[in-house]
Short mmCIF file of C-alpha atoms in Angstrom, two decimals:
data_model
loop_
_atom_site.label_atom_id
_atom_site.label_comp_id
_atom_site.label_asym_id
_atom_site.label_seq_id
_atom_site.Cartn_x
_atom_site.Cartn_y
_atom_site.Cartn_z
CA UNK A 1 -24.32 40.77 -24.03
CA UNK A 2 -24.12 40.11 -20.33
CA UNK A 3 -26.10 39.43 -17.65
CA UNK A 4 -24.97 40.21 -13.67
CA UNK A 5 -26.57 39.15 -10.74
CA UNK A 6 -25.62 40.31 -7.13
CA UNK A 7 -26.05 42.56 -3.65
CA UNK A 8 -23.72 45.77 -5.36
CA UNK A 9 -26.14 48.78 -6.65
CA UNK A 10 -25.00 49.74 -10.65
CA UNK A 11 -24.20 53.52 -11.91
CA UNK A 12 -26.08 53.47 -15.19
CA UNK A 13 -23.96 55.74 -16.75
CA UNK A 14 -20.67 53.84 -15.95
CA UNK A 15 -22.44 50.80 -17.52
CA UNK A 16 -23.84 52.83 -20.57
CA UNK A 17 -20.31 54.54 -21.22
CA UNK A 18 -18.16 50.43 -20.95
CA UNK A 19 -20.61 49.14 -23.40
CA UNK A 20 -20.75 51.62 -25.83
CA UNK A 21 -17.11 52.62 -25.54
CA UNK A 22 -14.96 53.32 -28.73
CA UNK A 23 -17.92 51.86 -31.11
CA UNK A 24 -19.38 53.98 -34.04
CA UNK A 25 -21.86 51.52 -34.83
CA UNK A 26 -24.58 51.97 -32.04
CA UNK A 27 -27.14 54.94 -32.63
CA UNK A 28 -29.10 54.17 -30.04
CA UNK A 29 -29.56 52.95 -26.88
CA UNK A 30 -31.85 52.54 -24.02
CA UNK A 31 -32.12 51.56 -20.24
CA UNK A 32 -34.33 50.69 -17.98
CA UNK A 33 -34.15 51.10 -14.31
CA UNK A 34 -36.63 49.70 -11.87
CA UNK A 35 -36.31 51.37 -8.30
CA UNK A 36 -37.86 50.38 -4.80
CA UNK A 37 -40.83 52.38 -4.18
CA UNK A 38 -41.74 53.95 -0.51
CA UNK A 39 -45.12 52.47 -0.64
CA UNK A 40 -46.97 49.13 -0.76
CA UNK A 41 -50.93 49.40 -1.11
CA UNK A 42 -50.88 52.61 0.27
CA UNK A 43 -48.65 52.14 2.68
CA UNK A 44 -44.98 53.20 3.51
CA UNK A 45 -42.30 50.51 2.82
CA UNK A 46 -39.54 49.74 5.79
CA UNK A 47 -37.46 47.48 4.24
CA UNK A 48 -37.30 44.80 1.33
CA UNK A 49 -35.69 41.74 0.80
CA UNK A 50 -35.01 40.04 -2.98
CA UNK A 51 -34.50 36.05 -2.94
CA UNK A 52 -32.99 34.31 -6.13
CA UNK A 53 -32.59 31.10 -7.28
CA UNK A 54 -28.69 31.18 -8.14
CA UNK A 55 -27.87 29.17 -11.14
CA UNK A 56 -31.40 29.59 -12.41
CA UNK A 57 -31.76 33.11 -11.93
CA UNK A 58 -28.71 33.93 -14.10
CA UNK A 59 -29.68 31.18 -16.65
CA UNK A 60 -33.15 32.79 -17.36
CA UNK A 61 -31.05 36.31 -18.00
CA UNK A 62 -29.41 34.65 -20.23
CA UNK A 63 -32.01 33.36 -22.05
CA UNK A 64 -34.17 36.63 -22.17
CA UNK A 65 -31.42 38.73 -23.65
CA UNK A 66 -30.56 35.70 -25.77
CA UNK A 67 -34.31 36.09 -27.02
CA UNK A 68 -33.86 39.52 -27.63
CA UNK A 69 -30.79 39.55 -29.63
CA UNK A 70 -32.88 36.86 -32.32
CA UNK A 71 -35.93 39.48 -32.60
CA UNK A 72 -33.84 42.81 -32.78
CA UNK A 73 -30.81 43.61 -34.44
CA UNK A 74 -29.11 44.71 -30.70
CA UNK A 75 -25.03 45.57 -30.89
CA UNK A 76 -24.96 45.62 -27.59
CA UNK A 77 -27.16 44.42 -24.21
CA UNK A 78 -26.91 44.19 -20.18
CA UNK A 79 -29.13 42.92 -17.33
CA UNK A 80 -28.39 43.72 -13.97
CA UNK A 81 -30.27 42.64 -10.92
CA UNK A 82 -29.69 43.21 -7.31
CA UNK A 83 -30.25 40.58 -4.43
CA UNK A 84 -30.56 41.24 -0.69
CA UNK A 85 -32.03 43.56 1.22
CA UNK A 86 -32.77 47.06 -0.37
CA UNK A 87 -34.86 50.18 0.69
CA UNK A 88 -36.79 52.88 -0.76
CA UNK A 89 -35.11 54.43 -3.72
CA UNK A 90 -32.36 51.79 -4.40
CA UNK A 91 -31.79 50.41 -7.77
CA UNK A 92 -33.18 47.07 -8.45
CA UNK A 93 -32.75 46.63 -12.29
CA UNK A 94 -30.94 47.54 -14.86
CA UNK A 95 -31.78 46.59 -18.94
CA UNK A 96 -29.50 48.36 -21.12
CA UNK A 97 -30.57 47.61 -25.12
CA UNK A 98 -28.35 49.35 -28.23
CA UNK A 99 -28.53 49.09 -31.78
CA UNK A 100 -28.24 51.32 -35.17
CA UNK A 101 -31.82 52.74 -34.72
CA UNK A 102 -34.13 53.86 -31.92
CA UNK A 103 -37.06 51.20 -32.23
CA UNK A 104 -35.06 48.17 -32.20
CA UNK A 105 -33.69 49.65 -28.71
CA UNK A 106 -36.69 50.88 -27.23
CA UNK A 107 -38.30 47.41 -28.41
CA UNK A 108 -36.12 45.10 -26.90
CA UNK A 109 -35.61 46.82 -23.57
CA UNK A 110 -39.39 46.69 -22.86
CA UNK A 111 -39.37 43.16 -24.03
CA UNK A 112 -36.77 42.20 -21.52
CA UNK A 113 -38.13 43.64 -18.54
CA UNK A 114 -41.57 42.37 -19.68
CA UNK A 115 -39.98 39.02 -19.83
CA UNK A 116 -37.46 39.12 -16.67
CA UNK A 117 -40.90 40.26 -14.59
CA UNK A 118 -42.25 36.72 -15.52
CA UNK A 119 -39.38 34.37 -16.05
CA UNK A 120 -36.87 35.02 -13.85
CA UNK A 121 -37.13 33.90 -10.14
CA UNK A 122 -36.46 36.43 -8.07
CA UNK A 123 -39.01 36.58 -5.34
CA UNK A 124 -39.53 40.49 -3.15
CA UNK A 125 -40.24 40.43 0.27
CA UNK A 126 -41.51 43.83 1.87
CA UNK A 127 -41.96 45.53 5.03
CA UNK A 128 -44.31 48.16 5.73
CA UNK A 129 -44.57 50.12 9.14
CA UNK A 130 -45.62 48.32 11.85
CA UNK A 131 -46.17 44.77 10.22
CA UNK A 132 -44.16 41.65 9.55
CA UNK A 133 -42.47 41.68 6.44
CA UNK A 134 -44.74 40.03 3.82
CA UNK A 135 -43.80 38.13 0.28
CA UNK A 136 -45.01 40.70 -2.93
CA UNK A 137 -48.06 39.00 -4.96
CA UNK A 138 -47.12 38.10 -8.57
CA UNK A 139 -49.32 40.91 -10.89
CA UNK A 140 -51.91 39.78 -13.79
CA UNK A 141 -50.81 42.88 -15.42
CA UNK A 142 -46.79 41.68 -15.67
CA UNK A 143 -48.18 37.98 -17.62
CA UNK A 144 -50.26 40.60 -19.68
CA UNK A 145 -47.34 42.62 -20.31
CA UNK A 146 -45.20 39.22 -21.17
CA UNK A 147 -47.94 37.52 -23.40
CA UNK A 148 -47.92 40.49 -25.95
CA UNK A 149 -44.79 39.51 -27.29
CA UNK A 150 -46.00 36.22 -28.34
CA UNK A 151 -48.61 37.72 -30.70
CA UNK A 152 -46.45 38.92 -33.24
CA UNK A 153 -42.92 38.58 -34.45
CA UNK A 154 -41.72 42.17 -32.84
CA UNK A 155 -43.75 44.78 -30.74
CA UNK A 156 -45.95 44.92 -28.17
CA UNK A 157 -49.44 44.74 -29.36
CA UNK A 158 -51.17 47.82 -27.03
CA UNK B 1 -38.40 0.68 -15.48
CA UNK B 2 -35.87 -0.29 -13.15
CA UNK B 3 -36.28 -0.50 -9.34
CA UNK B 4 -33.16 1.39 -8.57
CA UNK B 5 -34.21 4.59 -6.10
CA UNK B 6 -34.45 7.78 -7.75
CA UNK B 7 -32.74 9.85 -5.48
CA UNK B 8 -33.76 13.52 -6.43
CA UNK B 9 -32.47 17.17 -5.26
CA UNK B 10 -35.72 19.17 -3.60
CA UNK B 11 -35.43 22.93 -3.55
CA UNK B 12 -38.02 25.12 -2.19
CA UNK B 13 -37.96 29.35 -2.27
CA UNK B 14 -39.93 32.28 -0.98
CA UNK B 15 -43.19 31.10 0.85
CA UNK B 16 -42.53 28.02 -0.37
CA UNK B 17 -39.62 27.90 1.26
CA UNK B 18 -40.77 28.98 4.65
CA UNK B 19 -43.71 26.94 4.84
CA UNK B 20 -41.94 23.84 3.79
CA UNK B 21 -39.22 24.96 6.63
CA UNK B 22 -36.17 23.82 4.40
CA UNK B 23 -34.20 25.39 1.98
CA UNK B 24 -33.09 22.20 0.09
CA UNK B 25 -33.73 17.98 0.74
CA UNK B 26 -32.92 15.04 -1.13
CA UNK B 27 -35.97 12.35 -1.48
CA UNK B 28 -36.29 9.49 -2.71
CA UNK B 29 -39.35 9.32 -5.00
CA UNK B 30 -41.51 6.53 -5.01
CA UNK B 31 -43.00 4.62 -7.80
CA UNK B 32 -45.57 6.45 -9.62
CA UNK B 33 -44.61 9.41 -9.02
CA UNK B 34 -44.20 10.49 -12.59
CA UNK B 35 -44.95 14.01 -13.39
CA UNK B 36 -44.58 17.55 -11.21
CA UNK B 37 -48.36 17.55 -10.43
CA UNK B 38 -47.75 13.96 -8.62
CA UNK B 39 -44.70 15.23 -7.13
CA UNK B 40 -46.42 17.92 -5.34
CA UNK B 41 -49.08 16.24 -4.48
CA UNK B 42 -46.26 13.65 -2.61
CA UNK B 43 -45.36 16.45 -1.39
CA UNK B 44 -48.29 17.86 0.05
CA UNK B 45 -48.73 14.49 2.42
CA UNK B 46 -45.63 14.65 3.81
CA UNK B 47 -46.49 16.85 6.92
CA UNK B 48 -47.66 19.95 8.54
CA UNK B 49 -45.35 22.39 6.45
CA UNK B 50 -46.16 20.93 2.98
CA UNK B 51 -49.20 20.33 3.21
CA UNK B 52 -49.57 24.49 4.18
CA UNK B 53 -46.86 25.12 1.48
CA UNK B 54 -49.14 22.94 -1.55
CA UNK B 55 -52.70 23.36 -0.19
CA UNK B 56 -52.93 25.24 -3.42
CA UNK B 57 -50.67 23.08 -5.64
CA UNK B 58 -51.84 25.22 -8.74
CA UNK B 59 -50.19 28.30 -7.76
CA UNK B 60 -46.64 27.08 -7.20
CA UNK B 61 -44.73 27.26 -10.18
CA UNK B 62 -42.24 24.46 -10.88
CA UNK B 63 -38.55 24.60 -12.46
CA UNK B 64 -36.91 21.08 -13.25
CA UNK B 65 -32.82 21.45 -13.53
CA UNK B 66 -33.45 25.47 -13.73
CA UNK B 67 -35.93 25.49 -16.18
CA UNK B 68 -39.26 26.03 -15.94
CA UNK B 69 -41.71 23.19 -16.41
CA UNK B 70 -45.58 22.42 -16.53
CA UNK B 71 -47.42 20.49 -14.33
CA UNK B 72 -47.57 17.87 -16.63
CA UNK B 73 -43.86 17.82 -17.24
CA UNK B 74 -42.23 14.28 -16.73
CA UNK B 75 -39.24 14.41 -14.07
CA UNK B 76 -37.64 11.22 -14.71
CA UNK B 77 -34.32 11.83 -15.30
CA UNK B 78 -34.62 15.01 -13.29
CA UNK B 79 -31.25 16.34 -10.89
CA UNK B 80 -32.79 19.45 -9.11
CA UNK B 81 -36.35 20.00 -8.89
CA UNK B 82 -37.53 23.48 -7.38
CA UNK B 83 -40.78 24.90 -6.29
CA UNK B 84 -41.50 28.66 -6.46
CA UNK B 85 -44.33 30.95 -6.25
CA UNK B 86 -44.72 33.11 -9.41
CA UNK B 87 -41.48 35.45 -9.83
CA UNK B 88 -41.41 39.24 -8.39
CA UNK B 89 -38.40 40.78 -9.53
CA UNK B 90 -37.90 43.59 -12.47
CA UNK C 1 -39.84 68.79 -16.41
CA UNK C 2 -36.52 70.10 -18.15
CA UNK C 3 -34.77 70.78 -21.35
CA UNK C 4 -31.70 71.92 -22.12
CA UNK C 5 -29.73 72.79 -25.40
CA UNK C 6 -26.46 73.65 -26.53
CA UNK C 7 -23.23 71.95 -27.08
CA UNK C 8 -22.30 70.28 -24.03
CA UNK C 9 -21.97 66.55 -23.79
CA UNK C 10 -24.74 64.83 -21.23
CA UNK C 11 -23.50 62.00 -18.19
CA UNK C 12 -26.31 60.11 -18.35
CA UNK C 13 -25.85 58.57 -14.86
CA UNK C 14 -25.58 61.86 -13.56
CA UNK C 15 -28.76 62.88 -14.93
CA UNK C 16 -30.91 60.15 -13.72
CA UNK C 17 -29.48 60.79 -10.31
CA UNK C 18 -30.42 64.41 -10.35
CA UNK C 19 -33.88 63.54 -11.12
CA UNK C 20 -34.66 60.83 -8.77
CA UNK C 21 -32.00 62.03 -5.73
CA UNK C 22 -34.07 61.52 -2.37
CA UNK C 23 -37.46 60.58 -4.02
CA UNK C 24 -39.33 57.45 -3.67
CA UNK C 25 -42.29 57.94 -5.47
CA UNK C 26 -40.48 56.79 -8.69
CA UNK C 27 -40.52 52.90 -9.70
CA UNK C 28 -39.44 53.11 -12.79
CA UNK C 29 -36.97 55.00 -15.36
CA UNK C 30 -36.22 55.16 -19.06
CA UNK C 31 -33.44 56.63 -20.61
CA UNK C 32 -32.64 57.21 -24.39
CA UNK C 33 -29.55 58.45 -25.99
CA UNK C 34 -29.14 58.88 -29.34
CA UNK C 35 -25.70 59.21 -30.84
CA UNK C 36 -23.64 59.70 -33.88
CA UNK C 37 -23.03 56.85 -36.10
CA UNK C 38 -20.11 56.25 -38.26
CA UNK C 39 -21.07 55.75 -41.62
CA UNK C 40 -24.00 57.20 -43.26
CA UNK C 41 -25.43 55.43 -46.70
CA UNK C 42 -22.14 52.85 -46.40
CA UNK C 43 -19.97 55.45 -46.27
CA UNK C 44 -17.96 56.56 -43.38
CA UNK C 45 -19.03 60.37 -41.82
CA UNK C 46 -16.03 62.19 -40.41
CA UNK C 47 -17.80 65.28 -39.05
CA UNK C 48 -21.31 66.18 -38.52
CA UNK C 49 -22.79 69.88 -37.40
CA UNK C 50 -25.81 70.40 -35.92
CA UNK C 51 -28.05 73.71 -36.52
CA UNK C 52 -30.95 74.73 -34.32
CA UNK C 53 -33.24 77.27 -33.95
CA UNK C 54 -32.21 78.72 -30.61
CA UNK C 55 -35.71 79.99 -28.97
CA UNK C 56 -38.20 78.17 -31.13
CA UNK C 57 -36.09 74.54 -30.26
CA UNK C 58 -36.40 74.97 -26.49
CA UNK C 59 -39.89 75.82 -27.05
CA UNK C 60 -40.76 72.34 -29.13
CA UNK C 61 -39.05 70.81 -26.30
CA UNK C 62 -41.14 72.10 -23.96
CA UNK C 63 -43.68 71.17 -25.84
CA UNK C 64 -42.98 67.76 -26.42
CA UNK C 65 -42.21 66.98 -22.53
CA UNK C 66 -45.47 68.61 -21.46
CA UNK C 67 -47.79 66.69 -24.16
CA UNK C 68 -45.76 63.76 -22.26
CA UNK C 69 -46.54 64.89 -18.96
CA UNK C 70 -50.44 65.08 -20.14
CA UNK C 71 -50.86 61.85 -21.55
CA UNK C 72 -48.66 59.73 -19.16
CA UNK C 73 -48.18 60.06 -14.89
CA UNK C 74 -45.10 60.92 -15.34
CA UNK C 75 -42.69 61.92 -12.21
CA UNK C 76 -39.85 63.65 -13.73
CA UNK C 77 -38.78 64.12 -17.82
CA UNK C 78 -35.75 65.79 -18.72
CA UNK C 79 -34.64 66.64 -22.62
CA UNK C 80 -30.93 67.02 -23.63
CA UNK C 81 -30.10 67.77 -26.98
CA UNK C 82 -26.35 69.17 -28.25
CA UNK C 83 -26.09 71.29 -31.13
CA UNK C 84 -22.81 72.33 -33.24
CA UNK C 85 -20.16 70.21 -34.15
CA UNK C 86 -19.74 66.30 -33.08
CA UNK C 87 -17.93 63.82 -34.35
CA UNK C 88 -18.77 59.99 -34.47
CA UNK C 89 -19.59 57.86 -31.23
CA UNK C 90 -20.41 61.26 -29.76
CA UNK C 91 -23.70 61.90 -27.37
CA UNK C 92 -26.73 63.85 -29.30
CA UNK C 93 -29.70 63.81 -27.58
CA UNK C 94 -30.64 62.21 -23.96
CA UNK C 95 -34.77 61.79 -22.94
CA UNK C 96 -35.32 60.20 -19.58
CA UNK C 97 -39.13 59.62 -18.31
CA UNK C 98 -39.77 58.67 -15.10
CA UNK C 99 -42.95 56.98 -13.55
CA UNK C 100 -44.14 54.74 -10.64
CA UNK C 101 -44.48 52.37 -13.19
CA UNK C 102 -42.30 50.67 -16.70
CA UNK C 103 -44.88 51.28 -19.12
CA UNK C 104 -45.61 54.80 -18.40
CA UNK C 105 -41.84 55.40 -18.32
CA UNK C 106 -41.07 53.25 -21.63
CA UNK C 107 -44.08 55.23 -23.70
CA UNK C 108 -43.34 58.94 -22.64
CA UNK C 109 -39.65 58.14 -23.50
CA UNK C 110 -40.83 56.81 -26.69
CA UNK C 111 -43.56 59.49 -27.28
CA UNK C 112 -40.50 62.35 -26.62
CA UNK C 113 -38.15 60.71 -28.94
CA UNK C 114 -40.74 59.99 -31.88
CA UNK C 115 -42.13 63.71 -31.41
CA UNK C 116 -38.55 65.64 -31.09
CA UNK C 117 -37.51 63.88 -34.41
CA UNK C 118 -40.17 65.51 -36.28
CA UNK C 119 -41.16 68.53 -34.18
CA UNK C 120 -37.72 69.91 -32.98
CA UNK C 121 -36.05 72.45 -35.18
CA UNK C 122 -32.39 71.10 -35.12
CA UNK C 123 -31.32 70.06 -38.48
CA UNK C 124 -28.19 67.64 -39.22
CA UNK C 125 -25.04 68.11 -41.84
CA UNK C 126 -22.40 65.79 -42.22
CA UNK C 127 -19.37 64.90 -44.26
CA UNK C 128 -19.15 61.85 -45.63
CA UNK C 129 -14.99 61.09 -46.49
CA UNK C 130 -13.48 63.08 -49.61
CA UNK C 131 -16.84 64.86 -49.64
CA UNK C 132 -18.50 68.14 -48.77
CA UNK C 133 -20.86 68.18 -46.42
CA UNK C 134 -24.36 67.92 -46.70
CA UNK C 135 -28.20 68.55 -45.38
CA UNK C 136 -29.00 65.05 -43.94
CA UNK C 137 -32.49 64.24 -45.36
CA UNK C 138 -35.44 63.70 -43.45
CA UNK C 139 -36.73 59.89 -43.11
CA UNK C 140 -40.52 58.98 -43.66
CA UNK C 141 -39.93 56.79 -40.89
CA UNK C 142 -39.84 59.55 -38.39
CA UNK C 143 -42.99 60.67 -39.83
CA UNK C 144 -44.77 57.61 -39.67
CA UNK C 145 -43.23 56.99 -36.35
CA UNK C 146 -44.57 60.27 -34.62
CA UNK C 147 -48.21 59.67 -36.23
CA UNK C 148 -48.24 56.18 -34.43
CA UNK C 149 -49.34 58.50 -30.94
CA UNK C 150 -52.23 60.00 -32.84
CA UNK C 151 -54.54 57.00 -33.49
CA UNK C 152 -54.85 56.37 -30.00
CA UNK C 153 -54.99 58.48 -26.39
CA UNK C 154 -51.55 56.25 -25.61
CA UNK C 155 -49.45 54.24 -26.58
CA UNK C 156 -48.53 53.45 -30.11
CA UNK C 157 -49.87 51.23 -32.65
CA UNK C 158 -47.05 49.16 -34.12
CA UNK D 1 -56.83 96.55 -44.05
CA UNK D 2 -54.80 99.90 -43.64
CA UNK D 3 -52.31 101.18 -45.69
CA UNK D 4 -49.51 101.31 -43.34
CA UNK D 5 -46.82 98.88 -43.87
CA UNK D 6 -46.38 95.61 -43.02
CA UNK D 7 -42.75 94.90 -41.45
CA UNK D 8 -41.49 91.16 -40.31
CA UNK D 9 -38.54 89.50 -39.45
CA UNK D 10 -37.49 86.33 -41.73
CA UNK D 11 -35.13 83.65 -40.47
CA UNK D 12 -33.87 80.66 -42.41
CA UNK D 13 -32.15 77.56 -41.55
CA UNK D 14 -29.93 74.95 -42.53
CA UNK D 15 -29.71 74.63 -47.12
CA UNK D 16 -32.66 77.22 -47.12
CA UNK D 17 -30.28 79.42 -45.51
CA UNK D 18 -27.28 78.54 -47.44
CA UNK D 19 -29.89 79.22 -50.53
CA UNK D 20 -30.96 82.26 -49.57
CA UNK D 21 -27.81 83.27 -48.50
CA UNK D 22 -28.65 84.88 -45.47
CA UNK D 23 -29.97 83.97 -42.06
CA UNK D 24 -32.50 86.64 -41.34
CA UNK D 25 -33.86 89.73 -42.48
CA UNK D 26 -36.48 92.36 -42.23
CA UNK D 27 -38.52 92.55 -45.36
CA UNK D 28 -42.38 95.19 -45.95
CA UNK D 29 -44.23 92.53 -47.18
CA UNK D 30 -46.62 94.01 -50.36
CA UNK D 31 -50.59 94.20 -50.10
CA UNK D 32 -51.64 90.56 -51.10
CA UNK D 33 -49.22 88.45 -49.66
CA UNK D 34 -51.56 87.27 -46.66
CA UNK D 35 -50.77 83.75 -46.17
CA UNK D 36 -47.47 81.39 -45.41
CA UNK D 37 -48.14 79.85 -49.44
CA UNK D 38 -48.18 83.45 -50.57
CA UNK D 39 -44.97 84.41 -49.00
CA UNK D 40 -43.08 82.05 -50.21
CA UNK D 41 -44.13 82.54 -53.72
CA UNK D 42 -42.64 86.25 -53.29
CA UNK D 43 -40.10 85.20 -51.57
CA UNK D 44 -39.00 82.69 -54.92
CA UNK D 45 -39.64 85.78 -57.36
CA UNK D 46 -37.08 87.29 -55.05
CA UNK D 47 -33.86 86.38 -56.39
CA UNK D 48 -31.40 83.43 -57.54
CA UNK D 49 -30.57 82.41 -53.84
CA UNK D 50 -34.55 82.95 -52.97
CA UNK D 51 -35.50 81.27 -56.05
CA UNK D 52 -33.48 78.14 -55.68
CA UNK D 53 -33.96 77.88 -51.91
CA UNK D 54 -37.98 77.67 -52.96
CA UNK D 55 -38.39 75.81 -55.95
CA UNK D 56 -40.56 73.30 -54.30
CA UNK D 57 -41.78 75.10 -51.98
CA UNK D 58 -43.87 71.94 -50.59
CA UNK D 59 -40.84 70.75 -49.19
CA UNK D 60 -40.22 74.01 -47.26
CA UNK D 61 -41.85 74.27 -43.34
CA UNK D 62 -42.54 77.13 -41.81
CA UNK D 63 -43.19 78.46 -38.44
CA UNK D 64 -44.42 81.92 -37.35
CA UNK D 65 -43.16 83.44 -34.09
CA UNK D 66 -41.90 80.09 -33.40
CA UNK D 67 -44.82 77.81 -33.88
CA UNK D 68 -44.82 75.18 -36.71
CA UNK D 69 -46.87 76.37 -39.10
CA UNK D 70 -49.17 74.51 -42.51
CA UNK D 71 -49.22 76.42 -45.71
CA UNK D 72 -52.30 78.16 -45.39
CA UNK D 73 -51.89 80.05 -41.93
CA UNK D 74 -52.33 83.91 -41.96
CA UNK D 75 -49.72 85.59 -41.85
CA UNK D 76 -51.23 88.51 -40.51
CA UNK D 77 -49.54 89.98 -36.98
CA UNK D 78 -46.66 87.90 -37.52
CA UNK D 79 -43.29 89.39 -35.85
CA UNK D 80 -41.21 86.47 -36.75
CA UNK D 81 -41.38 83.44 -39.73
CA UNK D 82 -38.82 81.02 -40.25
CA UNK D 83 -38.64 79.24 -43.21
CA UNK D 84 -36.33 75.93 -42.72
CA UNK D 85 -36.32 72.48 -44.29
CA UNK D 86 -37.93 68.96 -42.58
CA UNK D 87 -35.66 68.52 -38.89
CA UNK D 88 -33.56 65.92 -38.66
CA UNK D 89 -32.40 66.10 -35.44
CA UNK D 90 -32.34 63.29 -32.40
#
């Protein structure tokens, strides 16, 4: 269970291999990995900047995969987020989730991107050709995606 | 209440941040200014930049000593008081 | 849109960057592995063989990954799966979706996993300690699991 | 129906196989054994091996020419069926 928040991109299989090294327990596990798209609305994407809160940002990490490890039975767990300035097709996130069975992992990854996307503050700004770099709007669909989780003890209600 | 100062640690991000034109300030609140929705609405009087920064007080969210709060979260007692608009990561 | 069988272990890092080297379209990818566990029923499993189908297996595969690609945008899939002997803590199977966006990517992966389980003609036997080995049995779970994606056009009901 | 006879290639897998005691083999299936049900009764009246690998033959799945198969498919023009137990791979 660890959370790590910084300008350095992550190899996912490095990070998959250090957590799960040497244990016979974990049948399963999952990541996520969000990536910088070439587009905004349509058009291409120049640069992009991500702003934290420090302190914060690594507190609400915390408390995500501290949320997830009370709904699913996880053996193991990572979140990794990048800061600075990125460009098309750089890692942004990692989630890594493990456990004995598939659901639990596929479960609790979702739930802690869903939740990351809406708690912690990490704030993109983007570029696209031509214009001034502009700050990313905050989507309805990510609090829909959060909220589902508070309907029922585990899973996503679809 | 007491009528010591409450000195309290201001912290502003994003467009927040670059409307208010500071990363960080320490104020001093004044009486009856209780809650985060009087807070920014302090805030919002205090000049040109805030007042572009909270002309929509609503959509800033609001953390007090790195957690979030409601607008109708007390901040007596408060250290570090930050104003954001919603989050964008993931 | 790949599969691959046979006994060779899977770097999972490697595989995600093989899928999304130089693109920019992609926003978001899931990865599951499944591996071996070290007990089965309480008791500790010192070797475990895996049998396949060799022609018919690839073809479920294929399957599987293009019922994905029809029901979610997906950008890239790829389906790993060893077969023959592997011991505990060892890689089994690797399914990695890739979309613009998390849920597409989280479902498909899902979707792949729940169908391979109960579609794929690979078929586990392991030896529990001072024991012969034997046929693992199927689990209802799997069943239940894969009809989930039939009730609705996607996503599962949980 | 003609008279000439019908040949096809049978595969088992996994304890079917270790049943049977085989892993494939060409068999001339009889006039009346039409369906995936019907072969697997003749298939039990076989031998030991056949008969213990398909005492419940409910539990048994087949596929022909390397489709999953139900119980009551035709097993006419079939060049390949493959009689194994529920997969339990992943």
């Amino acid at each position: 269970m660890a959370v790590r928040v910084g300008p350095d991109d992550f190899d996912i299989g490095a990070e998959v291999k250090a957590l799960t090294a040497g244990r016979t327990d974990i049948g399963a596990v999952v990541t996520f990995t969000g990536t910088v798209r070439g587009e905004g609305s349509g058009r291409p994407i120049t640069a992009m900047e991500l702003e934290h809160y420090p302190g914060m940002t690594e507190a609400e990490l915390v408390r995500v995969e501290r949320e997830a490890c009370e709904r699913w039975p996880l053996l193991a767990s990572l979140v990794v987020h990048r800061v600075g300035p990125l460009r098309p097709g750089d890692n942004i996130v990692l989630v890594i989730a493990a456990s004995a069975h598939r659901q639990a992992a596929f479960e609790a990854a979702e739930f802690m991107m869903d939740y990351l996307k809406t708690k912690a503050p990490f704030w993109k700004k983007e570029a696209v050709a031509g214009e001034a770099a502009r700050w990313v709007d905050a989507r309805d669909e990510d609090d829909a995606a959060a909220e589902r989780w508070n309907r029922k003890a585990s899973g996503p209600s679809r | 209440m007491g009528a010591a100062p409450r000195t309290v640690k201001l912290m502003y991000f994003a467009w927040v941040r670059e409307r208010v034109g500071t990363a960080s300030e320490e104020v001093v609140l004044p009486a009856g200014v209780t809650t985060v929705a009087d807070l920014k609405a302090w805030l919002a009087a205090r000049g040109t930049g805030y007042e572009a920064a909270f002309v929509k007080p609503g959509v800033i969210r609001a953390a007090i000593d790195r957690r979030h709060v409601q607008e109708t979260a007390s901040i007596e007692g408060a250290g570090e008081i930050a104003f954001f608009p919603p989050v964008t990561g993931g």
